Amino acid sequence: MKSSRAAKTPRKKPSKLALVNGEMCGLCEGCSAVCPANAIDVLEAFVVVIADKCTGCGTCLKVCPVGAISLVER
Amino acid sequence: MSSDNHIIVVGAGPAGSSTALAAVRAGASVTIVDRKTNVGIPVQCGEAIGKLGPSIAEIEIPPESIRAPIRGFRVYSPGLVSVDFAYNEPNGYVLDRRVFDKELFARATEAGADSLLGARVIDLTRTIGTVDGIVVRHQGERKTLKAKVVVGADGTNSEIARLTGLRRALKPADLDSCYAYEMTNCDLEFSDLMEFLLGSQVCPRGYIWIFPKGEGRSNVGIGVGGGFGTKTAREYLDHFLKHHEVARRQLSKAKVIECRVGALPVCGPNEKNVVDGALLVGDAAGHVHPITGGGMGYAVVCGSIAGKVAAQCASEGQVTASRLKEYEIQWRKRYGEEFNRSLKLRELLIQAEDETLDKLAGLVTGESVVRLAAAKKIKILVKATATGDTKLIALMNGLRKLRMV
């Protein structure tokens, strides 16, 4: 499987998690391209956030053209 | 499939198909792999291309993909001073990317390339550090495909770039966050000019485009700098369509027939695009104009270079980075300086305030900007100096350094 190059494992479990609204997402893949933890995978028809990798940093929110991503409490 | 000079191209967009075509023409055996099962869909693009790129790449633009011949463009400054940049004859086209991508892909396969659709790359295989294949998920199974050279033409969010370590995660500001509509019932002022609108209120670090597609149709979109502005790209575009006078004039009756999103790497090419056994082309390599966001021309030219070099190296059995570097040398020779200059120009434009851009546009409005004679340029510089506006003079000095004026 993938190496853990970008996946910094935080000491404490992060309090937030990115959530992609599949009804709004248009699959531009910008969020995946900027995710510092490599936590967002793009499959054929949808985007998945890998909860174990997501640090809740919110970088992905900045590039979503439709505002489909939000941070939720874990 | 497993011949000695086999090349795998990941991604069946213009970059991938032109790479495959060039490699097949040079005698290699090629498989094009794409994650999607429908090539060309969804469209994530303004769909404009110049004539030059395809002609250099020896690729005929599929006639059935051409929607409108284009002579040039009109730029509106933030205060709506317009500057035209147009030739007398068409020098480019607005395309239907669904047809364009599909046709290039079809031609690559007709020339001899194999295809594997619906296959998502999950890993690379290596022998003593040299990439020699990919691992994909295809129809629920894990499969390994071997190759002498792996070409990553898999776009902004390139998995090959990530797996080869040629690109780490991008920063939001490296991207333009794009949203676009394909529209009908448009009443455009020009059928053969593209329109661009600048301004921090209209679109922070980026522009809105209106591209004619013939028969009252258009591609209207926006590219906002990642992390810039206060709204999403879609909100900026919708606001423009509702409230902006340029939109009201031309698009008040327009109807949306397609919504599109995209993410464009406008940060310039990657520092390195080759490793042992693999290379990158197109958006994956950062081959996108940092200001216009145009990438198809670069993609087909760099793709054709990549295809030839990859085929040559594969047939010789020498696929180390130092051999594949020939590709890097050749594309940099053609476009390296262009990318460098555009990046610097972009910095100037980002720093310029709306008012300064208006003044600059005021100096050149009404002129034929395509062939500004040296005397005209000096006149413009003199006029700029005469305004005594320090910001405008600073911008002009910056442009002079880049030999733009």
Coordinates of C-alpha atoms in Angstrom, one line a residue, chain B residues 1-186:
Chain B
M1 CA 1.4 -6.2 -23.8
S2 CA 4.7 -7.3 -22.3
S3 CA 7.0 -6.5 -25.1
D4 CA 10.4 -5.1 -24.3
N5 CA 9.6 -1.5 -25.2
H6 CA 6.3 -1.2 -23.5
I7 CA 5.1 2.2 -22.1
I8 CA 2.2 2.8 -19.8
V9 CA 0.5 6.2 -20.0
V10 CA -1.7 7.0 -17.1
G11 CA -4.4 9.5 -18.1
A12 CA -6.3 9.7 -21.4
G13 CA -6.6 13.5 -21.6
P14 CA -4.8 15.6 -24.3
A15 CA -1.4 15.1 -22.5
G16 CA -1.8 11.3 -22.3
S17 CA -3.2 10.8 -25.7
S18 CA -0.6 12.9 -27.4
T19 CA 2.2 11.1 -25.5
A20 CA 0.7 7.8 -26.5
L21 CA 0.4 8.8 -30.1
A22 CA 4.0 10.1 -30.3
A23 CA 5.3 6.9 -28.6
V24 CA 3.4 4.6 -30.9
R25 CA 4.6 6.6 -34.0
A26 CA 8.1 6.1 -32.7
G27 CA 7.6 2.4 -32.6
A28 CA 6.8 1.7 -28.9
S29 CA 4.0 -0.4 -27.6
V30 CA 1.7 1.6 -25.4
T31 CA -1.2 1.1 -23.0
I32 CA -3.3 4.1 -21.9
V33 CA -4.8 3.6 -18.5
D34 CA -7.5 5.9 -17.1
R35 CA -9.4 5.9 -13.8
K36 CA -12.6 6.9 -15.6
T37 CA -14.6 4.8 -17.9
N38 CA -15.7 7.8 -20.0
V39 CA -12.8 9.8 -21.5
G40 CA -13.5 13.5 -21.9
I41 CA -16.2 13.6 -19.3
P42 CA -16.7 15.6 -17.1
V43 CA -15.3 18.7 -18.9
Q44 CA -13.1 20.7 -16.5
C45 CA -11.9 23.5 -18.8
G46 CA -12.5 26.8 -20.6
E47 CA -12.0 24.7 -23.8
A48 CA -9.8 27.3 -25.7
I49 CA -6.7 26.2 -27.6
G50 CA -4.3 28.0 -29.9
K51 CA -3.5 26.6 -33.4
L52 CA 0.3 26.7 -32.6
G53 CA 0.5 23.9 -30.0
P54 CA -1.2 21.2 -32.0
S55 CA 0.7 22.1 -35.2
I56 CA 4.1 21.8 -33.3
A57 CA 2.9 18.5 -31.9
E58 CA 1.8 17.3 -35.3
I59 CA -1.7 16.7 -34.1
E60 CA -4.6 17.7 -36.2
I61 CA -7.4 19.2 -34.1
P62 CA -10.4 17.0 -34.8
P63 CA -12.7 19.1 -37.0
E64 CA -15.8 17.8 -35.2
S65 CA -14.5 19.1 -31.9
I66 CA -14.3 22.7 -33.1
R67 CA -17.1 25.0 -31.9
A68 CA -15.8 28.4 -32.8
P69 CA -12.7 29.9 -34.5
I70 CA -11.1 32.6 -32.3
R71 CA -9.2 35.7 -33.4
G72 CA -8.1 36.8 -30.0
F73 CA -9.5 38.3 -26.8
R74 CA -10.8 41.3 -25.0
V75 CA -9.8 42.0 -21.4
Y76 CA -11.9 44.2 -19.2
S77 CA -10.0 46.0 -16.4
P78 CA -11.7 46.2 -13.0
G79 CA -13.2 49.5 -14.0
L80 CA -14.3 48.1 -17.3
V81 CA -11.7 49.7 -19.6
S82 CA -11.4 47.2 -22.4
V83 CA -8.2 46.2 -24.2
D84 CA -8.4 44.1 -27.3
F85 CA -5.8 41.6 -28.4
A86 CA -6.9 40.2 -31.7
Y87 CA -5.5 39.0 -35.0
N88 CA -7.3 39.5 -38.3
E89 CA -7.5 35.8 -38.9
P90 CA -8.4 33.1 -36.4
N91 CA -5.4 31.8 -34.5
G92 CA -7.2 29.4 -32.2
Y93 CA -10.5 27.7 -31.4
V94 CA -13.0 27.1 -28.6
L95 CA -13.5 23.4 -28.6
D96 CA -16.0 20.8 -27.3
R97 CA -13.6 19.0 -24.9
R98 CA -15.9 16.0 -24.7
V99 CA -15.3 15.5 -28.4
F100 CA -11.7 16.7 -28.5
D101 CA -10.4 14.4 -25.7
K102 CA -12.4 11.4 -27.0
E103 CA -11.1 11.9 -30.5
L104 CA -7.5 12.2 -29.5
F105 CA -7.8 9.1 -27.4
A106 CA -9.6 7.3 -30.2
R107 CA -6.7 8.2 -32.6
A108 CA -4.1 7.0 -30.2
T109 CA -5.8 3.6 -30.0
E110 CA -6.3 3.5 -33.8
A111 CA -2.6 4.2 -34.2
G112 CA -1.9 1.1 -32.1
A113 CA -2.1 2.0 -28.4
D114 CA -4.0 -0.4 -26.1
S115 CA -6.4 0.9 -23.5
L116 CA -7.5 0.0 -20.0
L117 CA -10.4 2.1 -18.6
G118 CA -11.8 2.2 -15.1
A119 CA -8.4 1.4 -13.6
R120 CA -7.3 3.4 -10.6
V121 CA -3.6 3.5 -9.9
I122 CA -2.8 2.6 -6.3
D123 CA 0.9 2.0 -6.4
L124 CA 4.0 1.7 -8.5
T125 CA 6.3 -1.3 -8.8
R126 CA 10.0 -0.8 -8.7
T127 CA 13.1 -2.9 -9.4
I128 CA 16.2 -1.6 -7.6
G129 CA 14.6 1.8 -7.3
T130 CA 13.6 2.1 -11.0
V131 CA 9.9 2.4 -11.7
D132 CA 8.9 -0.6 -13.8
G133 CA 5.1 -0.8 -13.6
I134 CA 1.9 0.2 -11.9
V135 CA -0.6 -1.5 -9.6
V136 CA -4.2 -0.7 -10.3
R137 CA -7.6 -1.5 -9.0
H138 CA -9.7 -2.6 -12.0
Q139 CA -13.2 -4.1 -11.8
G140 CA -12.7 -4.9 -8.1
E141 CA -9.4 -6.6 -8.6
R142 CA -5.8 -5.7 -8.0
K143 CA -3.6 -5.9 -11.1
T144 CA 0.0 -5.3 -11.8
L145 CA 1.0 -3.9 -15.2
K146 CA 4.7 -3.9 -16.2
A147 CA 6.4 -1.3 -18.4
K148 CA 9.8 0.1 -19.3
V149 CA 8.5 3.7 -18.8
V150 CA 5.5 4.9 -16.9
V151 CA 4.1 8.3 -18.0
G152 CA 2.0 10.3 -15.5
A153 CA -0.5 12.3 -17.5
D154 CA -3.1 12.1 -14.7
G155 CA -3.8 15.7 -14.1
T156 CA -3.7 18.2 -11.3
N157 CA -4.3 15.6 -8.6
S158 CA -1.7 13.2 -10.2
E159 CA -1.3 10.0 -8.3
I160 CA 1.9 9.2 -10.3
A161 CA 3.4 12.6 -9.2
R162 CA 2.6 11.7 -5.6
L163 CA 3.9 8.1 -5.8
T164 CA 7.1 9.1 -7.6
G165 CA 7.7 11.9 -5.1
L166 CA 7.9 14.4 -7.9
R167 CA 5.2 16.5 -6.3
R168 CA 4.2 16.9 -2.7
A169 CA 0.8 18.3 -1.7
L170 CA 0.1 21.6 -3.4
K171 CA -0.6 24.7 -1.4
P172 CA -4.1 26.2 -1.9
A173 CA -2.5 29.3 -3.6
D174 CA -0.8 27.0 -6.1
L175 CA -4.3 26.2 -7.5
D176 CA -7.0 28.2 -9.2
S177 CA -10.4 27.0 -8.0
C178 CA -12.6 26.9 -11.1
Y179 CA -16.3 26.8 -11.7
A180 CA -18.0 27.2 -15.1
Y181 CA -21.3 26.9 -16.9
E182 CA -21.9 25.9 -20.4
M183 CA -24.8 28.1 -21.5
T184 CA -27.3 28.6 -24.4
N185 CA -29.3 31.6 -25.4
C186 CA -26.3 33.9 -25.1

